[in-house]
Amino acid sequence: MTDIQALDSRYVAHTYARAPVTFVRGEGCRLYDEAGKAYIDMGSGIAVNALGYGDEGWVAAVSAQAGQLAHASNLYHTAPQALLAQRLCERTGMKRVFFGNSGAEANECAIKAARRYSALKHGENVRPVILTLENSFHGRTLATLAATGQDAFHHDFGPFPEGFRHVPANDVTALKTALSVGDVCALLIETIQGEGGVNCLTEEYIRAAREMTEARDILLMIDEVQTGNGRTGKLYSYQHFGILPDVVSTAKGLAGGLPMGACLLGEKTADALTPGTHGSTFGGNPVCAAAALYVQDRLTDELMAEVAQKGEWVRAELEQLPGVTVSGRGLMLGVESARPAAALVSDLLSRGVVALTAKTRLRLLPPLTIPWPDLKEAVSIIKEALSA
Ligand SMILES: *Cc1c(COP(=O)(O)O)cnc(C)c1O
């Protein structure tokens, strides 16, 4: 254990089972530890560093904004926030954006917007329930934990806010029954359950969810915290399915490495939140917004086509190995193999590749800009580890 690791262990809350590595520097899609050892990054933090490390344009945008105006209260206007909201709306079909600082906060806003839409339209508390899926993940605050459909996260933290029910994923009949109870204001889903193991919802299920919610004036809210911002080969993953949700939440890769969350409100909820009903001190911070605006410039159709192509290539390569199956889409991939995922990740770390787990699977979330040579090198190391 190094000095820094000893300090960390003594003074930082033990909420993470940290790997015995201290990163000091990043460049492109490589990370460097205290001893100068290089690692190819196949995790991007957790889907955060969409442009890798030290991207010149990103650093310039952040530095310029930090020098000009690092923070102003949301009691006033700032240009980066307004320009970013415009860009996000124009690229998604949503109408307004609320900015927070994390995925959980983006989902908190979605939950509040849904409840208030319902209260204003259907009367106070008539339809309070938010439906979510079993095995989902929506965050660590108490409400987003209640929304999260995995009991492992719930133990010892109750009581939880009421008004959440879970249904099995990809079960259209169960969804129809649950939506028909009459107390549901919104359905909140991830198109690919990230923390849940990189499990894809089927196209049939997503389309049915859109049709059934629409018919009952129930909001369809897509949690794009992990799948968003180009990760799956579209700006937002719902865009693969030709549907328009009512609310989209996002964070992780949004600002390319700075903390930022956004709740994109569609036609129905655009005016659900009025002055005084919601807010955030730091939300939409000019530096984070300038970073996110720059990320938006870089998330071109060409880059997203490359993300899709690279994802397909990785899948084909890894599935050549016997007993290996790959789930996910674009550069959000889950790898199922005979080797336990946690052992695989620490083996990869010693071989110089940073990767993640998702339940029983190895999870790969490289920077969206990862160059072919680095990707090929990482995949060949991953193949060695899978075969070990
Ligand atoms: C990571 C994640 C969250 C929580 O985001 P935080 O920024 O950690 O609050 C919520 N939903 C999904 C789908 C996520 O992957």
CSV table of C-alpha atoms in Angstrom, one decimal, residues 11-386:
chain,number,residue,atom,x,y,z
A,11,TYR,CA,-9.6,9.3,6.2
A,12,VAL,CA,-12.0,8.6,3.3
A,13,ALA,CA,-15.3,6.9,4.0
A,14,HIS,CA,-15.2,3.3,3.1
A,15,THR,CA,-18.0,3.3,0.5
A,16,TYR,CA,-15.8,1.9,-2.3
A,17,ALA,CA,-13.8,-1.3,-2.5
A,18,ARG,CA,-11.0,0.4,-4.3
A,19,ALA,CA,-8.4,-1.4,-6.5
A,20,PRO,CA,-4.8,-0.9,-5.2
A,21,VAL,CA,-4.0,1.7,-7.9
A,22,THR,CA,-3.6,5.5,-7.6
A,23,PHE,CA,-4.0,7.3,-10.9
A,24,VAL,CA,-2.0,10.5,-11.3
A,25,ARG,CA,-2.4,11.4,-14.9
A,26,GLY,CA,-4.3,10.7,-18.1
A,27,GLU,CA,-3.4,11.2,-21.8
A,28,GLY,CA,-5.6,10.2,-24.7
A,29,CYS,CA,-7.2,6.9,-23.6
A,30,ARG,CA,-4.3,6.0,-21.3
A,31,LEU,CA,-4.0,6.4,-17.5
A,32,TYR,CA,-0.8,6.4,-15.5
A,33,ASP,CA,-0.3,5.4,-11.9
A,34,GLU,CA,2.1,6.6,-9.2
A,35,ALA,CA,4.9,4.4,-10.5
A,36,GLY,CA,4.4,5.5,-14.1
A,37,LYS,CA,2.8,2.3,-15.3
A,38,ALA,CA,0.4,2.9,-18.3
A,39,TYR,CA,-3.1,1.4,-18.6
A,40,ILE,CA,-5.5,1.5,-21.5
A,41,ASP,CA,-8.7,2.9,-20.3
A,42,MET,CA,-11.7,0.6,-21.1
A,43,GLY,CA,-13.9,2.2,-18.4
A,44,SER,CA,-13.8,6.0,-18.9
A,45,GLY,CA,-14.3,6.5,-15.1
A,46,ILE,CA,-17.7,4.9,-15.4
A,47,ALA,CA,-18.8,6.1,-18.9
A,48,VAL,CA,-17.7,9.7,-17.9
A,49,ASN,CA,-14.5,10.5,-19.9
A,50,ALA,CA,-16.2,10.4,-23.3
A,51,LEU,CA,-13.2,12.2,-25.0
A,52,GLY,CA,-10.5,10.5,-23.0
A,53,TYR,CA,-8.0,12.6,-21.1
A,54,GLY,CA,-6.4,15.9,-21.9
A,55,ASP,CA,-8.4,16.5,-25.1
A,56,GLU,CA,-7.1,19.9,-26.2
A,57,GLY,CA,-10.4,21.5,-27.2
A,58,TRP,CA,-12.1,20.3,-24.0
A,59,VAL,CA,-9.2,21.6,-21.8
A,60,ALA,CA,-9.3,24.9,-23.7
A,61,ALA,CA,-13.1,25.3,-23.3
A,62,VAL,CA,-13.0,24.5,-19.5
A,63,SER,CA,-9.9,26.7,-18.9
A,64,ALA,CA,-11.4,29.7,-20.8
A,65,GLN,CA,-14.7,29.5,-18.9
A,66,ALA,CA,-12.9,28.9,-15.5
A,67,GLY,CA,-11.0,32.1,-16.2
A,68,GLN,CA,-14.0,34.1,-17.4
A,69,LEU,CA,-16.7,33.1,-14.9
A,70,ALA,CA,-16.5,29.9,-12.8
A,71,HIS,CA,-19.9,30.3,-11.1
A,72,ALA,CA,-22.9,32.5,-11.0
A,73,SER,CA,-26.1,31.7,-9.1
A,74,ASN,CA,-29.1,30.3,-10.9
A,75,LEU,CA,-30.9,33.5,-9.9
A,76,TYR,CA,-29.1,35.0,-13.0
A,77,HIS,CA,-28.6,34.0,-16.7
A,78,THR,CA,-25.4,32.6,-18.0
A,79,ALA,CA,-24.6,31.9,-21.6
A,80,PRO,CA,-23.1,28.3,-21.5
A,81,GLN,CA,-26.2,27.0,-19.7
A,82,ALA,CA,-28.6,28.6,-22.2
A,83,LEU,CA,-26.6,27.5,-25.2
A,84,LEU,CA,-26.3,23.9,-23.9
A,85,ALA,CA,-30.0,23.7,-23.2
A,86,GLN,CA,-30.8,24.8,-26.7
A,87,ARG,CA,-28.4,22.3,-28.2
A,88,LEU,CA,-29.8,19.4,-26.1
A,89,CYS,CA,-33.4,20.3,-27.0
A,90,GLU,CA,-32.6,20.7,-30.7
A,91,ARG,CA,-30.9,17.3,-30.8
A,92,THR,CA,-33.6,15.4,-28.9
A,93,GLY,CA,-37.0,16.9,-29.5
A,94,MET,CA,-37.3,17.7,-25.7
A,95,LYS,CA,-38.5,21.2,-24.8
A,96,ARG,CA,-36.7,22.4,-21.7
A,97,VAL,CA,-33.7,21.3,-19.5
A,98,PHE,CA,-33.2,21.3,-15.8
A,99,PHE,CA,-29.5,21.0,-14.8
A,100,GLY,CA,-28.2,19.2,-11.7
A,101,ASN,CA,-24.8,17.7,-10.9
A,102,SER,CA,-25.3,14.0,-11.1
A,103,GLY,CA,-27.4,11.1,-12.5
A,104,ALA,CA,-29.3,10.7,-9.2
A,105,GLU,CA,-30.2,14.4,-9.3
A,106,ALA,CA,-31.4,14.2,-12.9
A,107,ASN,CA,-33.7,11.3,-11.9
A,108,GLU,CA,-34.9,13.2,-8.8
A,109,CYS,CA,-35.9,16.0,-11.2
A,110,ALA,CA,-37.7,13.5,-13.5
A,111,ILE,CA,-39.6,12.0,-10.5
A,112,LYS,CA,-40.6,15.5,-9.2
A,113,ALA,CA,-41.7,16.6,-12.7
A,114,ALA,CA,-43.8,13.5,-13.2
A,115,ARG,CA,-45.5,13.8,-9.8
A,116,ARG,CA,-46.2,17.5,-10.4
A,117,TYR,CA,-47.5,16.9,-14.0
A,118,SER,CA,-49.8,14.4,-12.6
A,119,ALA,CA,-50.9,16.5,-9.7
A,120,LEU,CA,-51.6,19.5,-11.9
A,121,LYS,CA,-53.5,17.5,-14.4
A,122,HIS,CA,-55.1,14.7,-12.4
A,123,GLY,CA,-55.4,16.2,-9.0
A,124,GLU,CA,-53.1,16.0,-5.9
A,125,ASN,CA,-51.7,12.5,-5.3
A,126,VAL,CA,-54.2,10.7,-7.5
A,127,ARG,CA,-51.5,9.1,-9.6
A,128,PRO,CA,-48.3,9.2,-7.5
A,129,VAL,CA,-46.6,5.9,-8.6
A,130,ILE,CA,-43.5,5.7,-10.7
A,131,LEU,CA,-43.1,2.3,-12.2
A,132,THR,CA,-39.5,1.0,-12.7
A,133,LEU,CA,-38.0,-2.3,-13.7
A,134,GLU,CA,-36.5,-5.1,-11.7
A,135,ASN,CA,-32.7,-5.1,-11.8
A,136,SER,CA,-32.7,-1.4,-12.7
A,137,PHE,CA,-30.3,1.3,-11.3
A,138,HIS,CA,-31.3,4.9,-10.9
A,139,GLY,CA,-29.0,6.3,-8.2
A,140,ARG,CA,-28.1,6.4,-4.5
A,141,THR,CA,-30.4,9.2,-3.1
A,142,LEU,CA,-33.3,7.8,-1.1
A,143,ALA,CA,-35.9,8.4,-3.8
A,144,THR,CA,-33.7,7.0,-6.6
A,145,LEU,CA,-32.8,4.1,-4.4
A,146,ALA,CA,-36.5,3.4,-4.0
A,147,ALA,CA,-36.8,3.6,-7.8
A,148,THR,CA,-33.8,1.1,-8.1
A,149,GLY,CA,-35.1,-2.4,-8.6
A,150,GLN,CA,-32.3,-4.2,-6.8
A,151,ASP,CA,-32.8,-5.2,-3.2
A,152,ALA,CA,-29.0,-5.4,-2.6
A,153,PHE,CA,-28.8,-1.6,-2.5
A,154,HIS,CA,-31.8,-1.2,-0.1
A,155,HIS,CA,-30.7,-3.1,3.0
A,156,ASP,CA,-30.6,-1.0,6.2
A,157,PHE,CA,-31.5,2.3,4.6
A,158,GLY,CA,-35.3,2.3,5.0
A,159,PRO,CA,-37.8,3.8,5.4
A,160,PHE,CA,-37.9,4.8,1.8
A,161,PRO,CA,-40.1,7.4,0.0
A,162,GLU,CA,-43.3,5.7,-1.1
A,163,GLY,CA,-44.7,5.5,-4.6
A,164,PHE,CA,-42.4,3.2,-6.5
A,165,ARG,CA,-43.3,-0.2,-7.9
A,166,HIS,CA,-41.1,-2.6,-9.9
A,167,VAL,CA,-42.0,-4.9,-12.8
A,168,PRO,CA,-39.9,-7.5,-14.6
A,169,ALA,CA,-38.0,-6.2,-17.7
A,170,ASN,CA,-39.1,-7.2,-21.2
A,171,ASP,CA,-42.4,-8.6,-20.0
A,172,VAL,CA,-45.1,-6.7,-22.0
A,173,THR,CA,-48.0,-8.5,-20.2
A,174,ALA,CA,-46.7,-7.6,-16.7
A,175,LEU,CA,-46.2,-4.0,-17.8
A,176,LYS,CA,-49.7,-3.7,-19.2
A,177,THR,CA,-51.2,-5.0,-16.0
A,178,ALA,CA,-49.1,-2.6,-13.9
A,179,LEU,CA,-49.9,0.4,-16.0
A,180,SER,CA,-53.6,-0.4,-15.8
A,181,VAL,CA,-53.9,0.0,-12.0
A,182,GLY,CA,-54.7,3.7,-12.4
A,183,ASP,CA,-52.3,5.1,-9.9
A,184,VAL,CA,-49.2,5.3,-12.2
A,185,CYS,CA,-47.9,8.7,-13.4
A,186,ALA,CA,-44.7,7.5,-15.1
A,187,LEU,CA,-42.6,4.6,-16.3
A,188,LEU,CA,-38.9,5.1,-15.8
A,189,ILE,CA,-36.6,2.7,-17.7
A,190,GLU,CA,-33.0,2.3,-19.0
A,191,THR,CA,-32.9,0.9,-22.5
A,192,ILE,CA,-29.8,-1.0,-21.4
A,193,GLN,CA,-29.5,-1.8,-17.7
A,194,GLY,CA,-25.9,-0.8,-17.0
A,195,GLU,CA,-25.3,-1.5,-13.4
A,196,GLY,CA,-27.8,-4.4,-13.7
A,197,GLY,CA,-25.4,-6.3,-16.0
A,198,VAL,CA,-25.6,-4.7,-19.4
A,199,ASN,CA,-29.0,-6.1,-20.2
A,200,CYS,CA,-30.8,-4.8,-23.3
A,201,LEU,CA,-34.5,-4.1,-23.3
A,202,THR,CA,-36.0,-5.5,-26.5
A,203,GLU,CA,-37.2,-3.2,-29.3
A,204,GLU,CA,-40.6,-4.8,-29.0
A,205,TYR,CA,-40.7,-4.0,-25.3
A,206,ILE,CA,-39.6,-0.4,-25.7
A,207,ARG,CA,-42.1,0.3,-28.5
A,208,ALA,CA,-44.9,-1.4,-26.5
A,209,ALA,CA,-43.9,0.7,-23.4
A,210,ARG,CA,-44.2,3.9,-25.5
A,211,GLU,CA,-47.6,2.9,-27.0
A,212,MET,CA,-49.1,1.8,-23.7
A,213,THR,CA,-47.9,4.8,-21.7
A,214,GLU,CA,-49.1,7.2,-24.4
A,215,ALA,CA,-52.6,5.7,-24.5
A,216,ARG,CA,-52.9,6.2,-20.7
A,217,ASP,CA,-51.3,9.7,-20.4
A,218,ILE,CA,-48.5,8.1,-18.4
A,219,LEU,CA,-45.1,9.6,-18.9
A,220,LEU,CA,-42.3,7.5,-20.5
A,221,MET,CA,-39.1,8.6,-18.8
A,222,ILE,CA,-35.8,7.2,-20.1
A,223,ASP,CA,-32.8,7.1,-17.8
A,224,GLU,CA,-29.9,7.8,-20.2
A,225,VAL,CA,-27.4,8.5,-17.4
A,226,GLN,CA,-25.1,5.7,-18.7
A,227,THR,CA,-26.5,5.0,-22.2
A,228,GLY,CA,-26.6,8.7,-23.2
A,229,ASN,CA,-24.1,11.1,-24.8
A,230,GLY,CA,-23.1,8.9,-27.7
A,231,ARG,CA,-22.3,5.8,-25.7
A,232,THR,CA,-24.5,3.4,-27.7
A,233,GLY,CA,-23.8,5.0,-31.1
A,234,LYS,CA,-26.7,7.5,-31.0
A,235,LEU,CA,-26.7,10.7,-29.0
A,236,TYR,CA,-29.4,9.1,-26.7
A,237,SER,CA,-30.1,5.4,-26.9
A,238,TYR,CA,-33.9,5.9,-27.3
A,239,GLN,CA,-33.1,7.3,-30.8
A,240,HIS,CA,-32.4,3.7,-32.0
A,241,PHE,CA,-36.1,2.9,-31.6
A,242,GLY,CA,-37.9,5.7,-33.4
A,243,ILE,CA,-39.7,6.8,-30.3
A,244,LEU,CA,-39.9,10.1,-28.4
A,245,PRO,CA,-40.0,9.8,-24.6
A,246,ASP,CA,-41.6,12.4,-22.3
A,247,VAL,CA,-38.6,12.9,-20.1
A,248,VAL,CA,-34.9,12.0,-20.6
A,249,SER,CA,-32.4,12.0,-17.7
A,250,THR,CA,-28.6,12.0,-18.3
A,251,ALA,CA,-25.3,12.7,-16.6
A,252,LYS,CA,-22.0,10.6,-16.7
A,253,GLY,CA,-20.5,11.5,-20.1
A,254,LEU,CA,-22.5,14.7,-20.5
A,255,ALA,CA,-19.7,17.1,-19.7
A,256,GLY,CA,-16.8,14.7,-20.5
A,257,GLY,CA,-15.3,14.5,-17.0
A,258,LEU,CA,-16.9,17.3,-15.0
A,259,PRO,CA,-20.0,16.7,-12.8
A,260,MET,CA,-23.2,17.5,-14.6
A,261,GLY,CA,-26.6,16.0,-14.8
A,262,ALA,CA,-29.6,17.1,-16.9
A,263,CYS,CA,-33.3,16.3,-17.0
A,264,LEU,CA,-34.7,16.9,-20.4
A,265,LEU,CA,-38.4,17.7,-20.2
A,266,GLY,CA,-40.7,17.0,-23.2
A,267,GLU,CA,-43.9,18.8,-24.3
A,268,LYS,CA,-46.0,17.5,-21.4
A,269,THR,CA,-43.6,18.3,-18.5
A,270,ALA,CA,-41.9,21.4,-20.0
A,271,ASP,CA,-44.0,23.7,-17.7
A,272,ALA,CA,-44.5,21.3,-14.8
A,273,LEU,CA,-41.8,22.8,-12.7
A,274,THR,CA,-42.3,26.5,-11.9
A,275,PRO,CA,-40.1,29.0,-9.9
A,276,GLY,CA,-39.6,27.8,-6.4
A,277,THR,CA,-40.6,24.2,-7.1
A,278,HIS,CA,-37.1,22.8,-7.8
A,279,GLY,CA,-33.5,24.1,-7.9
A,280,SER,CA,-29.8,23.5,-7.5
A,281,THR,CA,-27.0,25.7,-6.3
A,282,PHE,CA,-24.4,24.3,-8.6
A,283,GLY,CA,-26.7,22.9,-11.4
A,284,GLY,CA,-25.8,24.2,-14.9
A,285,ASN,CA,-22.5,25.6,-13.6
A,286,PRO,CA,-20.8,27.6,-16.4
A,287,VAL,CA,-17.6,25.6,-16.4
A,288,CYS,CA,-19.5,22.3,-16.6
A,289,ALA,CA,-21.9,23.7,-19.2
A,290,ALA,CA,-18.9,24.9,-21.3
A,291,ALA,CA,-17.4,21.5,-21.1
A,292,ALA,CA,-20.7,19.9,-22.1
A,293,LEU,CA,-21.1,22.3,-25.0
A,294,TYR,CA,-17.7,21.3,-26.3
A,295,VAL,CA,-18.6,17.6,-25.9
A,296,GLN,CA,-21.7,18.2,-28.0
A,297,ASP,CA,-19.6,19.7,-30.7
A,298,ARG,CA,-17.6,16.5,-30.8
A,299,LEU,CA,-20.5,14.1,-30.7
A,300,THR,CA,-21.0,14.2,-34.5
A,301,ASP,CA,-22.9,11.6,-36.6
A,302,GLU,CA,-19.5,10.5,-37.9
A,303,LEU,CA,-18.2,9.9,-34.3
A,304,MET,CA,-21.3,8.0,-33.4
A,305,ALA,CA,-21.1,5.8,-36.5
A,306,GLU,CA,-17.5,5.0,-35.4
A,307,VAL,CA,-18.7,4.1,-31.9
A,308,ALA,CA,-21.3,1.7,-33.4
A,309,GLN,CA,-18.6,0.2,-35.7
A,310,LYS,CA,-16.0,-0.2,-33.0
A,311,GLY,CA,-18.6,-1.9,-30.7
A,312,GLU,CA,-19.5,-4.4,-33.4
A,313,TRP,CA,-15.9,-5.2,-33.9
A,314,VAL,CA,-15.2,-5.7,-30.2
A,315,ARG,CA,-18.2,-8.0,-30.0
A,316,ALA,CA,-17.1,-10.1,-33.0
A,317,GLU,CA,-13.6,-10.4,-31.7
A,318,LEU,CA,-14.6,-11.5,-28.2
A,319,GLU,CA,-17.3,-13.9,-29.3
A,320,GLN,CA,-14.6,-15.8,-31.3
A,321,LEU,CA,-13.6,-17.2,-27.9
A,322,PRO,CA,-15.5,-20.4,-26.9
A,323,GLY,CA,-18.1,-19.7,-24.1
A,324,VAL,CA,-18.0,-15.9,-24.5
A,325,THR,CA,-21.1,-13.9,-25.2
A,326,VAL,CA,-21.3,-10.1,-25.5
A,327,SER,CA,-24.3,-7.9,-24.6
A,328,GLY,CA,-24.9,-4.2,-25.1
A,329,ARG,CA,-24.6,-1.7,-27.9
A,330,GLY,CA,-22.0,0.6,-29.2
A,331,LEU,CA,-19.2,1.1,-26.7
A,332,MET,CA,-21.3,-0.1,-23.8
A,333,LEU,CA,-20.6,-3.8,-23.7
A,334,GLY,CA,-21.1,-6.7,-21.2
A,335,VAL,CA,-18.9,-9.8,-21.6
A,336,GLU,CA,-20.1,-13.1,-20.1
A,337,SER,CA,-17.5,-15.8,-19.7
A,338,ALA,CA,-16.5,-18.7,-17.5
A,339,ARG,CA,-14.1,-16.4,-15.5
A,340,PRO,CA,-15.7,-14.5,-12.6
A,341,ALA,CA,-15.9,-10.8,-13.5
A,342,ALA,CA,-14.1,-9.4,-10.4
A,343,ALA,CA,-11.1,-11.7,-10.9
A,344,LEU,CA,-11.0,-10.8,-14.6
A,345,VAL,CA,-10.9,-7.1,-13.8
A,346,SER,CA,-8.0,-7.4,-11.4
A,347,ASP,CA,-6.2,-9.6,-13.8
A,348,LEU,CA,-6.7,-7.0,-16.5
A,349,LEU,CA,-5.5,-4.3,-14.2
A,350,SER,CA,-2.2,-6.1,-13.7
A,351,ARG,CA,-2.0,-6.5,-17.5
A,352,GLY,CA,-2.5,-2.8,-18.0
A,353,VAL,CA,-6.2,-2.5,-18.9
A,354,VAL,CA,-8.8,-0.7,-16.8
A,355,ALA,CA,-12.2,-2.4,-17.1
A,356,LEU,CA,-15.3,-2.6,-15.0
A,357,THR,CA,-17.8,-5.2,-13.8
A,358,ALA,CA,-21.6,-5.3,-14.1
A,359,LYS,CA,-23.0,-8.1,-11.9
A,360,THR,CA,-21.5,-11.3,-13.4
A,361,ARG,CA,-20.2,-9.6,-16.5
A,362,LEU,CA,-17.0,-7.8,-17.5
A,363,ARG,CA,-18.2,-4.3,-18.6
A,364,LEU,CA,-16.4,-2.2,-21.2
A,365,LEU,CA,-17.0,1.5,-21.6
A,366,PRO,CA,-13.9,3.0,-23.3
A,367,PRO,CA,-13.7,6.6,-24.3
A,368,LEU,CA,-15.8,7.2,-27.4
A,369,THR,CA,-12.7,8.6,-29.2
A,370,ILE,CA,-10.5,5.6,-28.5
A,371,PRO,CA,-8.2,5.2,-31.5
A,372,TRP,CA,-8.2,1.8,-33.4
A,373,PRO,CA,-4.7,0.8,-32.4
A,374,ASP,CA,-5.4,1.3,-28.7
A,375,LEU,CA,-8.7,-0.5,-29.0
A,376,LYS,CA,-7.0,-3.4,-30.8
A,377,GLU,CA,-4.3,-3.6,-28.1
A,378,ALA,CA,-6.9,-3.6,-25.3
A,379,VAL,CA,-9.0,-6.3,-27.0
A,380,SER,CA,-6.0,-8.5,-27.5
A,381,ILE,CA,-5.1,-8.2,-23.8
A,382,ILE,CA,-8.7,-8.9,-22.9
A,383,LYS,CA,-8.7,-12.0,-25.1
A,384,GLU,CA,-5.6,-13.3,-23.3
A,385,ALA,CA,-7.2,-12.7,-19.9
A,386,LEU,CA,-10.5,-14.4,-21.0
